[in-house]
Amino acid sequence: MTDGKNTMGNRDVPVAALTGVGEKRAEAFAKAGIFTMSDLLHYYPRAYQNRGDVRPLECIREITKTGEPVTCSAVLTVGTEPQVRRIRNNMTLVKFSAFDETGSCEITYFHMEYVKRTFHVGAVFRFFGRFTYDYGRVQVTNPIYEAFVENKVLPSLVPVYPLVAGLSQKMLYQYTGEAMMKLGGSLTEYLPAWVLREASLPSHGWMVNVLHRPQSTEQLEAARRRLVFEELFLQFVCMAQNGGGAKIANRYPLTWNDISRFESLLPYTLTDAQKRCLGQIAGDMDGDYAMNRILIGDVGSGKTVVAAISAYLAIRSGYRAALMVPTEILAAQHYRELSALFEKLGIGTVLLTGSTPKKKREAILASLRDDSLSMDENAASLIIGTHALLTGDVQIDRLGLVIIDEQHRFGVMQRSAILEKGEDCHCLFMSATPIPRTLSLVAYGSLAVSSIDALPKGRQPIDTFIVNSSYHARMLNFIKKQAEEGHQTYIVCPAVEEKIKEKESTDPEELANLSLFDLTPDGMPSAGLQTRMDFALTPDAPPLKAAVTYAETLAEELPELKVGLVHGKMKPAEKDAVMAAYCRGEIHVLVATTVIEVGVNVPSATLMIVENAERFGLSQLHQLRGRVGRGDAKSFFILVSDSHEEGAMARLKTLKDTMSGYEIAQADLEMRGAGDFITGTGVRQSGQSMFRLAASCRDTDFMEHTAKLAKELIGEDPELAGWPALREKVDRIRYEGSRMEN
Ligand code: ADP
Ligand code: MG
């Protein structure tokens, strides 16, 4: 798992080779995904403390007096002996005052009785912390302190690392220092020189060294710029390879193009946009080359039926068709809907997922290999499934068409793996995630694009509301009202279970992190990049609503209604049972995580409530909104947020203002960065994204330029044959991407 990160060839060494790293510490490192020194050097800080920002107390007082806290350093002399006081719960508190030439302030340490031995009257320290003004004087609590010695330089930009249990900031600072001494010089470049030149970038090795030990904000900004570029570039190279490659002769031409029987079974008529897309698809499948097309269309635009008819054409022409989807819920839903329809057409459908029982799976696999069953009634001709379709033992005879729904959810490896199940078969990708213009340059690689650009007629606009949790009681009434009218509600929470509160730390380094600031662009010299190290650093953020407890409470609040629960930690069969019950209308209110985000289709659901809406990306919220308004009844979308975060409300308001997925995608990109588009949605919440910086890149010119370079490189060398180290990294992204499942 570390191979992909390794940019040092055979010089890499396990972390155990670092001074004082025994079994226990190596385990802690492993938890952070660090196994080797190279891993450690690629474990980047999430923020920096600008301890070099030393201010006189007078200046601190002027600002804090207005009620605004200041995070900075002050070089102060201890003025009074530290006084220890015991307060409630056995807590101790150490207090003393300190001064410089311009004034004095009061310093307090909680939980840290031992510091009283450090601070003697007359000693000088550099204190870094969050200064405030209370009780008529400047105050600071638990500041970081460093003994100040004239002419000895203290570091001014201090990295702050993401931590796991068993690791501290001090350790990471020390170990990254040691690893840099031992290996820092041997980090190799993996990007082509012309790319570096075109983008005016420093080398990879320089960047790594600067990220751990920046000497100045200018250096740091240059390193960050390179890091953002790296992250974006890798993603874009990945995207640019999508569906690429040479044209392949058509081995599965259509011999059937009559869809009237299929259409007669539909309760509606196809829209013009659907017909046009179908025409393009049928044209491809009947053309000289194998189809390589993406079907895009906003949520609810009716892509499924287009896919189904495409499959119908292929099957009637004597081939099998496979539909691969990213979640079991979606696979089960497609199976429920399509098997009924195809049965009426005398075509057999099978469902193959990770939870298909072994016996059944074997029977299915046998039937898929049996080529005597060409056009028999009930022969398994349509195969619906998840990643389970990809395993080696799945062989599908005469597979002429592969359809990949919600294609952005799959890694490129998985996409090619399913395509390999059919020899040179037609392939149709589908996506409901509108790609902003800026990224569409690379997003579709060499795919032909069909777009369902109009929703079916008769859809009513969905009324969108933004409220805070004081509306909860009113919301309950509204849910009841929907149920009385025979309609259903979804409630989405950002977390599955309540987070167990972490033990409070007494380490001053850790405590200071609570008042930590990001190196925001405002603090940086302009290099054109609008990036932040991390979004998640909001200590005052409202607590996350957790689906499990929410459902319990709701069941008590609405005793007359049936409340269901579905989330990613449930077993597939359990999820399935709940979704099926919800589909049948046996559950009135479904509390869920974002597992229901993609593709779920329950037309009688008319109300979607999203708790902690500020935690979701706009495009993700738009997808969620797409779960309602699928029938004739008026539908509602309620965003609940108690966030005071600046901009959060303005962001959410975009959803109120427009129903267009494309406008929302562009707004999302500009306001929040490329995160949701370059990695799968949902990653951000888990905080696991490897691409934290790129995800927050909002500089569309920079992105476009990066995309152009990626496309150029892939145009020249589609397989990256000349760039093995780069290819290794791209493969790693694919591997990571392929593991993303809710
Ligand atoms: P998506 O494009 O998001 O995958 P679906 O294929 O799930 O959308 O379709 C959304 C809903 O619209 C489904 O309930 C489907 O039956 C319905 N639908 C599809 N095409 C039409 C149409 N031409 N007229 C009316 N309803 C349609
Ligand atoms: Mg869909």
PDB file of C-alpha atoms in Angstrom, residues 213 236 325 399 432 471 485 520:
ATOM      1  CA  ARG A 213      10.302  23.338   7.353  1.00  0.00           C
ATOM      2  CA  PHE A 236      -6.560  15.129 -14.330  1.00  0.00           C
ATOM      3  CA  VAL A 325     -23.721   0.537 -10.510  1.00  0.00           C
ATOM      4  CA  LEU A 399     -21.286  -9.435 -23.772  1.00  0.00           C
ATOM      5  CA  ALA A 432     -25.687  12.704 -13.109  1.00  0.00           C
ATOM      6  CA  TYR A 471     -37.905  24.784  13.107  1.00  0.00           C
ATOM      7  CA  GLU A 485     -51.311  12.583   2.066  1.00  0.00           C
ATOM      8  CA  THR A 520      -5.532  31.403   4.630  1.00  0.00           C
TER       9      THR A 520
END
